[in-house]
XYZ file of C-alpha atoms in Angstrom:
342
model
C 11.277 -12.357 -67.570
C 14.366 -10.278 -67.587
C 13.962 -6.633 -67.504
C 16.102 -4.842 -70.456
C 15.517 -0.896 -69.983
C 18.518 1.961 -70.062
C 18.046 4.377 -66.974
C 20.215 7.461 -68.332
C 20.969 10.906 -66.731
C 19.660 12.946 -69.869
C 15.936 14.123 -69.822
C 15.617 13.475 -66.195
C 12.245 13.651 -64.575
C 13.055 14.056 -60.887
C 10.277 13.346 -58.244
C 11.973 14.614 -54.670
C 10.437 13.829 -51.065
C 11.709 16.658 -49.444
C 10.124 16.193 -46.259
C 8.665 13.495 -44.226
C 6.530 15.824 -42.423
C 3.151 16.856 -42.498
C 0.282 18.433 -41.153
C -2.682 16.191 -41.956
C -3.701 12.696 -40.830
C -5.041 11.270 -44.097
C -6.525 7.761 -43.646
C -4.631 6.464 -47.047
C -1.542 7.847 -46.238
C 1.556 5.640 -45.690
C 2.574 8.057 -42.735
C 0.189 5.800 -40.581
C -0.268 2.841 -39.700
C -3.547 1.062 -41.345
C -5.994 4.291 -41.533
C -5.051 5.226 -38.111
C -3.384 8.418 -36.589
C -0.605 6.024 -35.429
C 2.783 7.080 -36.986
C 4.665 4.639 -39.240
C 7.655 3.632 -36.822
C 9.978 3.234 -39.899
C 9.440 6.761 -41.007
C 11.988 9.401 -39.786
C 10.758 12.767 -39.641
C 13.008 14.950 -41.412
C 13.676 17.266 -44.339
C 16.231 17.579 -47.309
C 18.346 20.810 -46.541
C 19.097 23.423 -49.312
C 22.722 22.534 -48.815
C 22.309 18.798 -49.697
C 19.504 19.650 -52.480
C 22.298 21.682 -53.841
C 24.971 19.319 -53.677
C 22.670 16.205 -54.988
C 21.502 18.161 -58.137
C 23.991 20.942 -59.149
C 23.302 23.497 -61.399
C 25.063 21.865 -64.794
C 22.541 18.920 -63.978
C 19.115 21.103 -63.899
C 20.370 23.073 -66.487
C 21.412 19.760 -68.945
C 19.946 17.243 -67.895
C 16.707 17.707 -66.035
C 12.950 17.843 -67.878
C 10.936 18.090 -64.988
C 11.306 18.722 -61.263
C 8.181 17.261 -59.022
C 8.110 18.052 -55.458
C 5.533 15.741 -54.191
C 6.786 12.442 -51.979
C 4.981 9.375 -50.704
C 5.263 10.527 -46.737
C 5.263 14.375 -46.235
C 4.456 17.482 -47.860
C 7.202 19.351 -49.401
C 5.826 22.723 -47.904
C 6.591 21.402 -44.578
C 10.350 21.901 -45.593
C 11.575 25.139 -44.181
C 13.827 25.621 -46.835
C 11.528 25.144 -49.593
C 11.592 28.675 -50.814
C 15.190 28.647 -50.976
C 14.914 25.091 -53.068
C 12.482 26.537 -55.329
C 14.509 29.817 -56.207
C 17.498 27.484 -56.824
C 15.752 25.193 -58.985
C 13.872 27.707 -61.089
C 17.313 30.077 -61.496
C 19.070 26.516 -63.224
C 16.321 24.743 -64.835
C 16.789 24.895 -68.688
C 13.799 27.393 -70.236
C 12.319 24.201 -71.417
C 12.430 22.513 -67.873
C 9.738 23.043 -65.168
C 8.499 22.449 -61.778
C 5.202 20.775 -60.256
C 4.315 20.517 -56.371
C 1.807 18.883 -54.805
C 0.432 20.125 -51.378
C -2.883 20.025 -49.123
C -2.411 23.688 -49.008
C -2.517 23.931 -45.220
C 1.427 24.622 -44.741
C 3.830 27.272 -45.043
C 2.721 31.269 -44.271
C 0.952 33.539 -46.860
C 4.632 35.329 -47.069
C 5.859 32.065 -48.194
C 3.289 31.558 -50.588
C 3.749 35.034 -52.265
C 7.509 34.040 -52.598
C 6.684 30.845 -54.414
C 3.922 32.402 -56.368
C 6.640 35.084 -57.495
C 9.018 32.239 -58.442
C 7.131 30.128 -60.837
C 4.587 32.850 -62.139
C 6.789 33.466 -65.176
C 6.539 30.342 -66.881
C 2.908 28.751 -66.955
C 4.413 25.459 -67.061
C 5.261 25.319 -63.613
C 2.074 24.007 -61.183
C 1.346 23.732 -57.952
C -1.538 21.154 -57.084
C -3.726 21.690 -54.246
C -4.826 18.652 -52.697
C -8.039 19.636 -51.146
C -11.095 17.316 -50.918
C -14.112 19.303 -50.438
C -15.043 22.609 -49.181
C -14.833 24.013 -45.865
C -17.530 21.441 -44.139
C -16.034 18.178 -46.005
C -12.200 18.609 -46.542
C -11.380 17.826 -43.274
C -13.034 14.440 -43.316
C -10.221 12.989 -45.280
C -7.740 15.545 -44.638
C -7.796 15.389 -41.122
C -6.009 18.201 -39.147
C -5.829 20.593 -42.238
C -7.424 23.851 -41.472
C -9.548 25.666 -44.112
C -8.509 29.033 -43.059
C -5.029 28.015 -44.149
C -5.985 26.551 -47.212
C -8.112 29.472 -48.299
C -5.263 31.963 -47.262
C -2.307 30.114 -49.175
C -3.854 29.967 -52.339
C -5.291 33.007 -52.578
C -1.597 34.518 -51.744
C -0.051 32.239 -54.516
C -2.539 32.964 -57.203
C -2.570 36.454 -56.588
C 1.036 36.882 -57.843
C -0.276 35.552 -61.070
C 1.328 31.992 -60.534
C -0.690 29.235 -62.073
C -2.239 26.561 -60.035
C -4.736 23.972 -60.289
C -7.156 21.572 -57.720
C -6.575 18.130 -57.133
C -10.215 16.940 -55.850
C -10.696 13.449 -54.258
C -14.375 12.477 -55.011
C -16.158 10.657 -52.220
C -19.640 10.030 -51.319
C -19.507 12.733 -48.756
C -18.110 15.449 -51.126
C -19.149 14.532 -54.494
C -22.654 16.675 -54.422
C -20.074 19.579 -54.063
C -18.883 19.593 -57.368
C -20.569 22.630 -58.819
C -19.777 24.718 -55.624
C -16.235 23.725 -56.298
C -16.124 24.874 -59.425
C -16.961 28.424 -58.317
C -14.683 27.984 -55.721
C -11.969 27.542 -57.983
C -12.945 30.282 -59.672
C -12.554 32.864 -56.914
C -9.379 31.229 -55.667
C -8.148 32.367 -59.103
C -7.092 28.246 -59.835
C -7.277 26.982 -63.481
C -9.591 24.091 -63.048
C -10.218 20.742 -60.995
C -8.926 17.546 -61.708
C -11.654 15.330 -60.189
C -9.732 12.199 -59.149
C -10.875 8.661 -57.301
C -8.849 7.952 -54.070
C -6.727 4.830 -54.550
C -7.127 1.904 -51.948
C -11.134 1.699 -52.490
C -11.341 -1.006 -55.376
C -9.845 -4.184 -55.461
C -11.023 -7.740 -56.606
C -13.503 -6.077 -58.878
C -15.663 -4.251 -56.283
C -15.977 -1.135 -54.255
C -14.972 -1.082 -50.776
C -15.842 1.134 -48.047
C -12.593 1.648 -45.677
C -12.471 2.600 -41.718
C -11.209 5.687 -40.408
C -9.298 5.452 -37.103
C -8.322 7.214 -34.250
C -4.833 6.726 -32.117
C -6.014 3.866 -30.273
C -7.172 2.432 -33.282
C -10.831 2.914 -32.529
C -13.214 3.690 -35.616
C -13.916 7.150 -35.562
C -16.186 7.200 -39.148
C -16.277 5.353 -42.413
C -15.050 6.520 -45.657
C -16.654 5.227 -49.386
C -16.544 6.371 -52.958
C -19.676 4.455 -54.036
C -23.131 4.015 -52.438
C -23.126 0.362 -53.448
C -19.582 -0.239 -51.474
C -19.170 -3.261 -49.691
C -19.050 -2.444 -45.923
C -17.130 -5.145 -44.023
C -15.147 -2.415 -41.891
C -13.984 -3.578 -38.286
C -14.611 -1.039 -35.287
C -11.117 -1.734 -34.162
C -7.885 -2.024 -36.162
C -4.444 -3.300 -35.297
C -2.014 -0.016 -34.488
C 1.349 -1.817 -33.660
C 2.015 -4.704 -35.964
C 2.928 -4.407 -39.505
C 0.040 -5.539 -42.070
C 0.823 -8.206 -44.260
C -0.013 -7.442 -47.710
C 0.822 -8.280 -51.366
C 0.866 -11.717 -52.754
C 3.801 -13.236 -55.662
C 2.689 -11.524 -58.700
C 2.047 -14.117 -61.846
C 5.172 -13.371 -64.333
C 3.512 -10.996 -66.860
C 4.125 -8.072 -69.365
C 4.391 -4.797 -68.279
C 4.900 -1.266 -69.138
C 7.469 0.891 -66.889
C 5.706 4.383 -65.783
C 8.962 5.773 -65.109
C 10.513 5.395 -68.166
C 8.794 8.067 -70.949
C 9.712 8.701 -74.328
C 10.069 12.197 -73.197
C 12.271 11.344 -69.869
C 13.472 8.937 -67.326
C 11.675 9.443 -63.853
C 13.799 8.952 -60.684
C 12.093 9.182 -56.979
C 14.765 10.740 -54.556
C 13.859 10.053 -51.267
C 14.377 12.419 -47.940
C 17.995 10.701 -47.095
C 19.136 11.121 -50.834
C 18.012 7.224 -51.937
C 17.214 6.912 -55.480
C 14.837 4.882 -56.573
C 13.642 4.120 -59.791
C 9.897 4.910 -59.185
C 7.763 6.329 -56.593
C 6.029 2.690 -56.011
C 9.864 1.302 -55.022
C 10.471 4.356 -52.816
C 7.146 4.031 -51.018
C 7.218 0.326 -50.618
C 10.843 0.319 -49.140
C 9.851 2.539 -45.954
C 5.999 1.099 -45.603
C 4.891 -0.476 -42.601
C 4.258 -4.017 -44.451
C 5.069 -7.374 -44.540
C 5.322 -7.732 -48.283
C 7.243 -10.073 -50.267
C 7.790 -7.361 -53.185
C 9.179 -4.824 -50.439
C 11.573 -7.787 -48.990
C 12.664 -8.310 -52.702
C 13.733 -4.678 -52.907
C 15.116 -4.457 -49.815
C 17.426 -7.504 -50.469
C 18.312 -6.353 -53.880
C 18.967 -2.528 -53.445
C 22.683 -1.710 -52.397
C 21.322 1.663 -50.462
C 25.412 3.069 -50.755
C 25.447 2.688 -54.486
C 21.913 4.596 -54.513
C 22.712 7.305 -52.477
C 23.695 10.968 -53.797
C 25.490 11.434 -50.481
C 27.882 9.241 -52.010
C 27.405 9.169 -55.618
C 26.416 11.380 -58.655
C 22.867 11.279 -60.282
C 25.331 9.692 -63.505
C 26.714 6.857 -61.277
C 23.383 6.010 -60.041
C 21.832 5.814 -63.300
C 24.366 3.575 -64.603
C 24.008 1.418 -61.682
C 20.509 0.656 -62.343
C 21.397 -0.010 -66.315
C 24.355 -2.008 -66.118
C 23.970 -4.065 -62.878
C 20.690 -3.685 -61.202
C 18.085 -4.738 -63.891
C 19.768 -7.098 -65.553
C 19.430 -10.190 -63.384
C 16.127 -8.846 -61.754
C 12.255 -9.708 -62.191
C 10.730 -7.224 -59.790
C 7.738 -7.975 -58.195
C 6.775 -4.568 -57.724
C 6.809 -4.020 -61.321
C 4.584 -6.602 -62.093
C 2.032 -5.583 -59.504
C 1.944 -1.950 -60.106
C 2.431 -1.622 -63.991
C 1.870 -5.115 -64.836
C -0.946 -5.947 -67.438
C -2.229 -9.182 -69.250
């Protein structure tokens, strides 16, 4: 199967990994090895500077070519970036009137002062949205969002919404927090957030069944278990591997797929903290994930990181490389895996 797609530099949906730093130890995060507290050894903890950001995305690109800018990422929280306020202000100042900003954060980073500045910067346009990923209330959020302090979440959300800026709550539903939905709705109103998006966490369902997963400490010992269903299969080990890469993935059969990055209203690109541009967040994640996976090796062998770097090329150049060279001879396993369908 050959893939014929057209990445162009018009109507871009930019997804930035502004930081690979975070205050949380979420067990499902690729920052850590196998649901433990041990940091992925492939991960360089760093930030995108305001100078690099302005160079990578000049004002004319934001004004003429960008429909949406998302600050989220795979490995860090954007608010961990010390230049976050200046990056947001620069983006707001140069974006086209019809474009908008999306920010995803656990809410526990940054100061009240920073959050007021962020709110003031975003409040004039309702489509600008901060999604606060808070998975429960004061007595449950830390079970998945390990080490995120409730007091900081509470202060920061209030500081943001009191400016009149628009925010929503992303709530991963587990067995341990599903009973708090009604109380969470009240908390949502008190915080001044507009609504809650109830979401199923990834990684708890495979082979047609729900599974329990273990949460491990820095030595690889089981701390406790997580599940999303009462009938989840429990095959959790009391210890986990914290040193060797995990073997995951199999060769995918040839089948159809629908690219989630190519939308009728825009083309999504994932920009990693080092300036490397990936066609989507799945590839950006997999290249840096601590795993042995045929899909990962395939991408690493394929990508010419110099050609895909905003430190040496413009976004126009990168999009041209995607369309004219990369996709003409390549059947990407990650596309079949993440976006494939029968």
